[in-house]
């Protein structure tokens, strides 16, 4: 029976082309986002070949926007923002004002209206948080003082864009666009009344979300978590994200993006926020890819040939104009040149909020389609060039350091006292242990090592867990242990023992490889879940590999043998034989280990 498969076709082609484009971009050392956008261009109506269904892609993009904004809200931290507020808040506001004014000037020069100029300027003023986080992770500076200033700066930009998304529909009529919505009808054309009505609706929505959501959402998640169903918990997270976003649009007339953002903010205050983030991440990533593909479908590459000067002007404003303004603002606030360079490089691109603003501007008749094409061209080109911009930081910093008089003139005294503590410093430890993953397994190990006064460093991807450990006086590093520089920050070259307590097998192998490259003599202890992986680890000469379910059985077996009259030595021998039996049996390298009552240091390396 024939039926419409446009949805299946669009999703399939979107994922396939995005995968190929993202893989190609990664091979070229470019952000995968570039590949996703180019996949959309290939699927769009302006290029030959397969053409996707634009209406279906648009709705998929809306889901992508909801999940993107939900993720932004879920990771939003008022504490982190307040830590860098002295530079992030005034700096971001000033930079947005200058960039918006510059975009408005370009639009007026091209003969556009004020409304188009404001949308263009706002779209060019905000950088992509996704691109920034990837760049900082690659440089291993995400958790540094300069990295947190850059992230805080972009968080302020995101909040400003959320406000712009709220006000733009109410201002559309006054700016020469299509006047739509209840606010305009209620106001009878009065700009002030329309703004007040819009802000009142948003205030009521925010109040309900915060007052009711902070009580209902944690209770609901706790109730679902108690069922023990992983899929039901994941479903509850997605239902909350999509439900609050859709309800906010239907009941209060605010955008899907705003509703999703506050849904994430509410969940971020829950004890289940990290699990919610982990469970929603795969779907968030998938629909975010479809969002970027749908954006690429709207792009007409012909703009590069028809208006090369306009494209060049937009690119110069994004890559150089914003960066120079940010560089000057950071220095005027009394921060060092290194901080100014990091922030400047972070702003030398535009991304997801720019696309959302451009789409909203076209929808309300404020921005001409060629304006959207210019914004998309600026985004694709600036994101492509951003790795080169970050690569220029070290040479520029060396250039400034070679000119101490110029550097001293630029680094005037200011708000240095507000500089956050750099958390990426070397540990200074020797002969210590490194625990990768501080969940249930890692925490048990850490508590025991701490009780014996043995030194160790924790590496974990859970930011709040890391902050909690630091408050307890422990050395903890936030990040992925496979990322460049993270193991180095943990002092792997001088460590005696590496304990890998994460469940992901493919990550464990890479962590072990990186640790041994830096320290060939490091001892290793690994948690595993599969017998086949045990065989691989044994071949690699791992000190000890433990498979949880098997070790539980061995513990019960030993007790059973003792209870049935076997001697301790015989029980131990039977357990050891069972441990070694079968393919990839759990193992420990043969050695006689004596545990002193109060060991002063970790055991010596075992001989191979």
XYZ file of C-alpha atoms in Angstrom:
608
model
C 0.000 0.000 0.000
C 1.644 3.307 -1.060
C 2.276 5.835 1.665
C 4.250 9.035 2.225
C 7.847 8.389 3.329
C 9.102 11.977 3.134
C 9.829 11.997 6.883
C 11.859 8.780 6.707
C 13.674 9.934 3.571
C 14.571 13.325 5.049
C 15.853 11.862 8.313
C 17.795 9.122 6.530
C 19.457 11.380 3.984
C 20.099 13.995 6.654
C 21.921 11.531 8.899
C 23.843 9.839 6.071
C 25.084 13.077 4.498
C 25.767 14.628 7.923
C 27.841 11.598 8.891
C 29.886 11.790 5.701
C 30.281 15.551 6.002
C 31.180 15.426 9.688
C 33.717 12.646 9.101
C 35.324 14.583 6.253
C 35.454 17.747 8.361
C 37.078 15.867 11.247
C 39.701 14.401 8.904
C 40.474 17.960 7.804
C 40.736 18.999 11.492
C 37.609 21.150 11.228
C 34.609 21.131 13.595
C 32.048 18.479 12.492
C 29.478 21.292 12.521
C 30.942 22.469 9.200
C 30.230 19.038 7.710
C 26.642 19.070 8.994
C 25.950 22.460 7.416
C 27.491 21.394 4.103
C 25.385 18.217 4.193
C 22.328 20.446 4.403
C 23.584 22.503 1.476
C 23.938 19.294 -0.570
C 20.395 18.260 0.405
C 18.914 21.693 -0.271
C 17.103 22.940 -3.366
C 19.992 25.186 -4.475
C 22.352 22.326 -5.357
C 21.895 19.464 -7.853
C 21.016 15.986 -6.667
C 18.637 14.788 -3.964
C 16.375 17.468 -2.508
C 14.967 16.949 0.977
C 11.498 17.933 2.160
C 11.966 21.456 3.511
C 8.721 21.406 5.551
C 9.653 18.166 7.311
C 13.211 19.405 7.881
C 11.837 22.608 9.394
C 9.817 20.705 11.990
C 12.756 18.450 12.778
C 14.822 21.615 13.206
C 12.299 22.882 15.769
C 12.850 19.729 17.828
C 16.585 20.300 17.438
C 16.208 23.868 18.730
C 14.196 22.643 21.717
C 16.781 20.030 22.672
C 19.698 22.423 22.065
C 18.183 25.057 24.339
C 17.252 22.382 26.871
C 20.922 21.375 26.960
C 22.002 25.010 27.390
C 19.651 25.395 30.353
C 20.655 22.041 31.829
C 24.322 23.095 31.946
C 23.641 26.692 32.949
C 25.302 27.529 36.250
C 24.614 30.813 38.011
C 27.561 30.089 40.303
C 30.005 29.769 37.397
C 28.631 32.945 35.821
C 28.913 34.904 39.069
C 32.518 33.810 39.419
C 33.451 35.679 36.220
C 30.724 38.352 36.330
C 33.215 41.230 36.602
C 34.343 40.691 33.022
C 31.714 38.452 31.405
C 28.599 40.576 32.011
C 29.843 44.084 31.070
C 32.149 42.707 28.392
C 29.480 40.657 26.628
C 26.913 43.477 26.766
C 29.379 46.005 25.355
C 30.530 43.624 22.634
C 26.924 42.800 21.624
C 26.126 46.524 21.424
C 29.131 47.290 19.210
C 28.597 44.257 16.948
C 24.868 44.981 16.597
C 25.627 48.599 15.726
C 28.152 47.473 13.120
C 25.635 45.041 11.600
C 23.018 47.794 11.523
C 25.474 50.090 9.722
C 26.153 47.388 7.102
C 22.427 46.812 6.576
C 21.743 50.541 6.101
C 24.662 50.713 3.668
C 23.026 47.939 1.643
C 19.675 49.758 1.675
C 17.925 47.511 4.181
C 15.631 48.715 6.951
C 16.395 49.206 10.620
C 14.628 45.973 11.556
C 16.764 43.961 9.148
C 19.875 45.691 10.457
C 19.061 44.859 14.072
C 18.423 41.201 13.268
C 21.635 41.020 11.220
C 23.660 42.732 13.951
C 22.292 40.514 16.726
C 22.882 37.376 14.657
C 26.492 38.388 14.015
C 27.132 39.394 17.626
C 26.611 36.003 19.281
C 29.131 33.156 19.040
C 28.423 29.433 19.112
C 28.839 27.897 22.571
C 29.082 24.434 20.964
C 32.041 25.468 18.793
C 33.729 27.225 21.724
C 33.473 24.232 24.051
C 34.980 21.957 21.396
C 37.866 24.385 20.822
C 38.616 24.773 24.549
C 38.471 20.997 25.093
C 40.989 20.454 22.291
C 43.345 22.977 23.930
C 42.662 21.525 27.400
C 41.734 25.004 28.668
C 38.037 24.467 29.364
C 38.588 24.287 33.119
C 41.224 27.038 33.212
C 40.568 30.585 34.419
C 40.681 31.965 30.877
C 38.461 29.172 29.594
C 35.792 29.846 32.218
C 35.841 33.559 31.430
C 35.244 32.759 27.743
C 32.404 30.346 28.588
C 30.861 32.859 31.010
C 31.043 35.533 28.317
C 29.138 33.320 25.880
C 26.581 32.384 28.550
C 25.763 36.098 28.908
C 25.460 36.312 25.122
C 23.090 33.329 25.134
C 20.915 34.949 27.808
C 20.829 38.172 25.797
C 19.729 36.232 22.714
C 17.006 34.481 24.720
C 15.697 37.950 25.603
C 15.926 38.957 21.932
C 13.884 35.918 20.912
C 11.206 36.970 23.390
C 11.039 40.612 22.319
C 11.485 40.250 18.548
C 7.907 39.087 17.821
C 6.497 41.993 19.845
C 8.765 44.498 18.111
C 8.320 43.102 14.587
C 5.461 45.433 13.643
C 7.226 48.564 14.878
C 10.418 47.574 13.029
C 8.674 47.200 9.686
C 7.897 43.489 9.759
C 4.726 41.452 10.101
C 2.834 42.294 13.308
C 1.562 38.982 14.656
C 0.515 37.419 17.920
C -1.722 38.165 20.862
C 0.529 40.894 22.166
C 0.066 43.025 19.067
C -3.685 42.409 18.889
C -4.110 43.235 22.564
C -1.981 46.336 22.296
C -3.827 47.747 19.300
C -0.545 48.670 17.687
C 1.029 50.398 20.736
C 4.701 49.447 20.977
C 4.998 50.128 24.709
C 1.868 48.162 25.534
C 2.957 45.289 23.315
C 6.322 45.118 25.069
C 4.742 45.290 28.520
C 2.236 42.598 27.613
C 4.968 40.336 26.234
C 7.210 40.832 29.264
C 4.259 40.211 31.588
C 3.521 36.874 29.897
C 7.158 35.871 30.105
C 7.300 36.891 33.774
C 4.231 34.777 34.585
C 5.713 31.834 32.664
C 9.097 32.115 34.401
C 7.442 32.459 37.821
C 5.325 29.345 37.255
C 8.286 27.350 35.974
C 10.519 28.333 38.888
C 7.936 28.187 41.694
C 6.055 25.115 40.514
C 8.709 23.411 38.399
C 11.372 23.357 41.107
C 8.955 21.423 43.316
C 7.119 19.226 40.838
C 10.016 18.249 38.557
C 12.343 16.826 41.282
C 9.408 14.923 42.808
C 8.439 13.521 39.425
C 11.986 12.458 38.575
C 12.403 10.852 42.008
C 9.163 8.928 41.509
C 10.278 7.700 38.093
C 13.795 6.856 39.327
C 12.326 4.650 42.049
C 10.713 2.443 39.394
C 14.205 1.363 38.352
C 13.329 1.706 34.666
C 16.082 3.404 32.671
C 13.933 3.932 29.588
C 11.084 5.390 31.650
C 13.480 7.881 33.255
C 14.820 8.896 29.830
C 11.270 9.261 28.571
C 10.358 11.457 31.544
C 13.280 13.802 30.808
C 12.313 14.157 27.153
C 8.641 14.563 28.043
C 9.510 17.396 30.429
C 11.750 19.141 27.893
C 9.339 18.905 24.978
C 6.214 19.304 27.114
C 7.343 22.506 28.828
C 8.564 23.940 25.506
C 5.305 23.154 23.706
C 3.137 24.261 26.622
C 4.975 27.556 26.930
C 4.368 28.283 23.247
C 0.683 27.324 23.328
C -0.312 28.863 26.671
C 1.997 31.864 26.964
C 2.961 32.582 23.373
C 6.681 32.428 24.113
C 9.101 30.591 21.843
C 9.909 26.896 22.000
C 13.506 27.917 22.664
C 12.665 29.906 25.802
C 10.437 27.170 27.208
C 13.101 24.528 26.616
C 15.796 26.718 28.168
C 13.868 27.130 31.417
C 12.994 23.432 31.434
C 16.722 22.765 31.452
C 17.335 25.367 34.162
C 14.728 23.730 36.401
C 16.225 20.276 35.879
C 19.734 21.609 36.496
C 18.835 22.226 40.129
C 17.729 18.617 40.616
C 19.933 15.857 42.009
C 19.075 13.941 38.844
C 20.416 16.624 36.497
C 23.534 14.680 35.516
C 21.575 11.540 34.749
C 19.052 13.629 32.823
C 21.860 15.198 30.801
C 23.451 11.828 30.072
C 20.163 10.204 29.037
C 19.024 13.064 26.800
C 22.415 13.657 25.188
C 22.166 11.064 22.365
C 18.773 12.348 21.216
C 19.937 15.933 21.695
C 22.986 15.280 19.518
C 20.923 13.541 16.837
C 18.329 16.286 16.496
C 20.974 18.990 16.797
C 22.606 17.437 13.716
C 19.252 17.554 11.901
C 18.891 21.197 12.989
C 22.204 22.122 11.382
C 21.331 20.086 8.280
C 18.019 21.931 7.950
C 19.828 25.250 8.308
C 22.204 24.236 5.530
C 19.226 23.374 3.306
C 18.156 27.026 3.467
C 21.544 28.302 2.303
C 21.983 29.404 -1.298
C 25.682 28.998 -2.190
C 25.123 31.362 -5.105
C 25.376 34.255 -2.633
C 29.148 33.698 -2.622
C 29.270 34.568 -6.337
C 26.502 37.167 -6.438
C 27.624 39.206 -3.426
C 31.252 38.344 -2.575
C 31.889 41.795 -1.069
C 28.906 41.485 1.277
C 30.021 38.006 2.341
C 33.534 39.356 2.927
C 32.185 42.233 5.011
C 30.169 39.858 7.202
C 33.161 37.550 7.630
C 35.470 40.444 8.543
C 32.982 41.693 11.129
C 32.645 38.232 12.703
C 36.306 37.145 12.664
C 38.129 40.451 13.141
C 35.624 43.107 14.206
C 34.149 41.269 17.196
C 37.545 39.898 18.191
C 39.222 43.308 18.261
C 36.362 44.798 20.274
C 36.520 41.935 22.788
C 40.333 42.204 22.958
C 40.080 45.906 23.834
C 37.292 45.377 26.392
C 39.176 42.635 28.243
C 42.353 44.719 28.417
C 40.450 47.807 29.572
C 39.011 45.748 32.415
C 42.561 45.033 33.576
C 42.958 41.424 32.479
C 46.157 39.983 30.927
C 46.836 39.668 27.206
C 46.459 35.864 27.380
C 42.877 36.235 28.609
C 42.121 38.817 25.928
C 43.412 36.502 23.190
C 41.356 33.510 24.420
C 38.138 35.557 24.597
C 38.817 37.156 21.201
C 39.343 33.787 19.522
C 36.199 32.439 21.194
C 34.056 35.156 19.611
C 35.488 34.834 16.085
C 32.564 32.688 14.868
C 28.772 32.522 14.909
C 26.481 29.525 15.274
C 23.185 28.140 16.503
C 21.613 31.322 17.947
C 22.509 33.167 14.751
C 20.531 30.597 12.759
C 17.541 30.839 15.091
C 17.524 34.647 14.914
C 17.903 34.628 11.136
C 14.974 32.221 10.761
C 12.801 34.293 13.087
C 13.750 37.474 11.237
C 12.703 35.989 7.883
C 9.481 34.595 9.400
C 8.426 38.031 10.648
C 9.427 39.789 7.435
C 12.253 41.723 9.040
C 15.211 40.087 7.296
C 15.341 39.452 3.536
C 16.299 35.930 2.413
C 19.661 37.234 1.198
C 20.335 38.373 4.772
C 19.818 34.816 5.990
C 22.181 33.591 3.262
C 24.830 36.102 4.360
C 24.495 34.971 7.984
C 24.770 31.312 6.975
C 27.786 32.053 4.779
C 29.423 33.933 7.659
C 28.708 31.023 10.013
C 30.097 28.311 7.728
C 33.228 30.289 6.875
C 33.911 31.551 10.419
C 33.457 28.105 11.996
C 35.801 26.684 9.357
C 38.423 29.328 10.153
C 38.017 29.169 13.939
C 40.628 26.400 14.505
C 43.152 28.586 12.691
C 42.199 31.527 14.906
C 42.784 29.444 18.045
C 46.052 28.131 16.592
C 47.280 31.732 16.289
C 46.928 32.386 20.048
C 50.296 30.935 21.066
C 52.310 32.727 18.324
C 50.566 36.024 19.157
C 51.212 35.532 22.866
C 54.889 34.853 22.151
C 54.975 38.010 20.012
C 53.587 40.092 22.876
C 55.979 38.537 25.400
C 58.898 39.461 23.132
C 57.777 43.097 23.517
C 57.563 43.609 27.295
C 57.028 47.377 27.058
C 53.988 46.984 24.817
C 52.630 44.189 27.022
C 53.123 46.256 30.178
C 51.301 49.158 28.519
C 48.361 46.953 27.539
C 48.113 45.032 30.827
C 47.098 47.941 32.982
C 46.087 47.180 36.600
C 42.394 46.483 36.944
C 40.132 43.775 38.204
C 42.794 41.122 38.604
C 41.301 40.274 41.994
C 38.237 38.943 40.198
C 40.244 36.460 38.139
C 39.006 32.935 38.963
C 41.463 30.424 40.290
C 43.078 28.422 37.521
C 42.060 24.818 38.083
C 44.212 23.311 35.383
C 47.527 23.589 37.219
C 49.822 20.611 37.649
C 49.189 18.568 40.758
C 52.842 18.480 41.863
C 52.328 14.926 43.189
C 54.652 11.950 42.794
C 54.056 8.208 43.197
C 50.330 8.838 43.451
C 47.305 7.052 42.031
C 45.034 8.398 39.294
C 41.377 7.357 39.485
C 39.515 7.830 36.205
C 35.797 7.900 36.949
C 34.498 8.642 40.442
C 31.131 6.925 40.365
C 30.176 4.137 42.744
C 33.303 2.080 42.048
C 35.758 4.974 42.005
C 34.330 6.480 45.175
C 34.791 3.243 47.150
C 38.424 3.101 46.056
C 38.981 6.787 46.806
C 37.477 6.571 50.285
C 39.745 3.654 51.153
C 42.867 5.377 49.795
C 41.999 8.539 51.693
C 41.538 6.551 54.912
C 45.060 5.169 54.441
C 46.393 8.674 53.712
C 47.482 7.669 50.204
C 47.707 10.402 47.575
C 45.487 10.220 44.498
C 44.024 12.427 41.762
C 40.511 12.057 40.371
C 39.549 12.630 36.722
C 35.819 12.860 36.106
C 33.482 14.352 33.472
C 30.868 15.322 36.064
C 31.552 18.976 36.855
C 29.506 19.097 40.049
C 31.151 15.951 41.348
C 34.548 17.510 40.699
C 33.540 20.697 42.522
C 32.336 18.643 45.482
C 35.637 16.740 45.672
C 37.620 19.978 45.535
C 35.617 21.357 48.444
C 36.633 18.236 50.365
C 40.286 19.107 49.735
C 40.902 16.444 47.099
C 42.706 16.994 43.817
C 40.115 16.538 41.077
C 40.306 17.382 37.391
C 37.245 17.961 35.247
C 37.416 16.478 31.758
C 37.663 13.443 29.512
C 40.797 11.439 30.289
C 41.246 10.755 26.561
C 41.385 14.487 25.758
C 44.785 16.036 25.165
C 46.507 17.199 28.335
C 44.037 15.857 30.926
C 46.211 12.940 32.057
C 49.210 15.288 32.028
C 47.377 17.641 34.403
C 46.845 14.650 36.708
C 50.602 14.083 36.788
C 50.563 10.810 34.863
C 54.296 10.983 34.120
C 55.094 10.750 37.848
C 52.146 8.582 38.939
C 52.586 5.035 40.198
C 49.112 3.633 39.576
C 46.280 4.209 37.103
C 42.824 3.004 38.154
C 40.275 3.035 35.311
C 36.814 2.793 36.886
C 34.645 3.876 33.955
C 32.409 1.372 32.132
C 33.085 2.373 28.491
C 35.450 -0.195 26.981
C 36.649 1.821 23.986
C 37.611 4.735 26.264
C 39.515 2.458 28.652
C 41.808 1.219 25.919
C 42.645 4.751 24.787
C 43.266 5.936 28.360
C 45.683 3.057 28.972
C 47.515 3.794 25.712
C 47.901 7.498 26.560
C 49.045 6.755 30.121
C 51.694 4.290 28.954
C 52.952 6.695 26.303
C 53.605 9.234 29.060
C 54.744 6.714 31.691
C 55.666 3.215 30.430
C 56.194 1.950 34.005
C 52.782 2.936 35.359
C 50.826 0.136 37.038
C 47.206 -0.349 35.990
C 43.976 -1.571 37.529
C 40.887 -1.753 35.328
C 37.181 -2.335 35.772
C 35.521 -4.276 32.976
C 32.173 -5.820 32.079
C 32.984 -8.320 29.323
C 35.050 -11.510 29.255
C 36.400 -10.661 25.796
C 37.757 -7.394 27.147
C 39.450 -9.237 30.008
C 41.409 -11.278 27.451
C 42.550 -8.107 25.698
C 43.589 -6.455 28.968
C 45.536 -9.520 30.043
C 47.445 -9.477 26.741
C 48.303 -5.836 27.382
C 49.956 -6.680 30.697
C 47.433 -4.936 32.920
C 48.162 -5.285 36.643
C 44.643 -6.360 37.563
C 41.316 -6.467 35.746
C 38.076 -6.999 37.624
C 34.748 -8.061 36.163
C 32.107 -7.084 38.700
C 29.558 -9.851 38.266
C 32.222 -12.607 38.272
C 33.964 -11.236 41.370
C 30.621 -11.146 43.187
C 30.170 -14.824 42.353
C 33.716 -15.644 43.494
C 33.130 -13.931 46.837
C 29.964 -15.929 47.391
C 31.761 -19.126 46.293
C 34.564 -18.625 48.784
C 32.102 -18.125 51.629
C 30.131 -21.193 50.515
C 33.250 -23.389 50.470
C 34.310 -22.209 53.918
C 30.803 -22.766 55.246
C 30.812 -26.316 53.866
C 34.050 -27.210 55.670
C 36.813 -26.415 53.181
C 39.974 -24.898 54.602
C 40.777 -21.272 53.776
C 43.731 -22.315 51.588
C 41.654 -24.827 49.631
C 38.770 -22.361 49.262
C 41.175 -19.746 47.977
C 42.683 -22.222 45.503
C 39.271 -23.250 44.172
C 38.233 -19.610 43.756
C 41.482 -18.791 41.961
C 40.995 -21.757 39.610
C 37.450 -20.572 38.871
C 38.735 -17.059 38.323
C 41.247 -18.197 35.720
C 38.855 -20.637 34.012
C 37.127 -19.706 30.779
C 38.046 -17.270 28.041
C 39.404 -14.059 29.468
C 38.897 -15.004 33.092
C 39.330 -12.205 35.613
C 42.987 -12.094 36.564
C 45.714 -10.509 38.611
C 49.359 -10.740 37.687
C 50.993 -13.316 39.894
C 52.685 -11.744 42.877
C 52.858 -12.165 46.622
C 51.214 -9.091 48.089
C 51.450 -8.257 51.763
C 49.222 -5.523 53.092
C 50.768 -3.748 56.092
C 48.393 -2.495 58.710
C 49.043 1.155 57.891
C 50.912 1.418 54.568
C 52.785 4.653 54.075
C 52.787 4.485 50.312
C 51.403 2.516 47.421
C 52.871 -0.891 46.741
C 55.998 -1.088 44.619
C 55.751 -1.907 40.917
C 55.463 -5.593 40.255
C 58.011 -7.222 38.002
C 56.768 -8.102 34.525
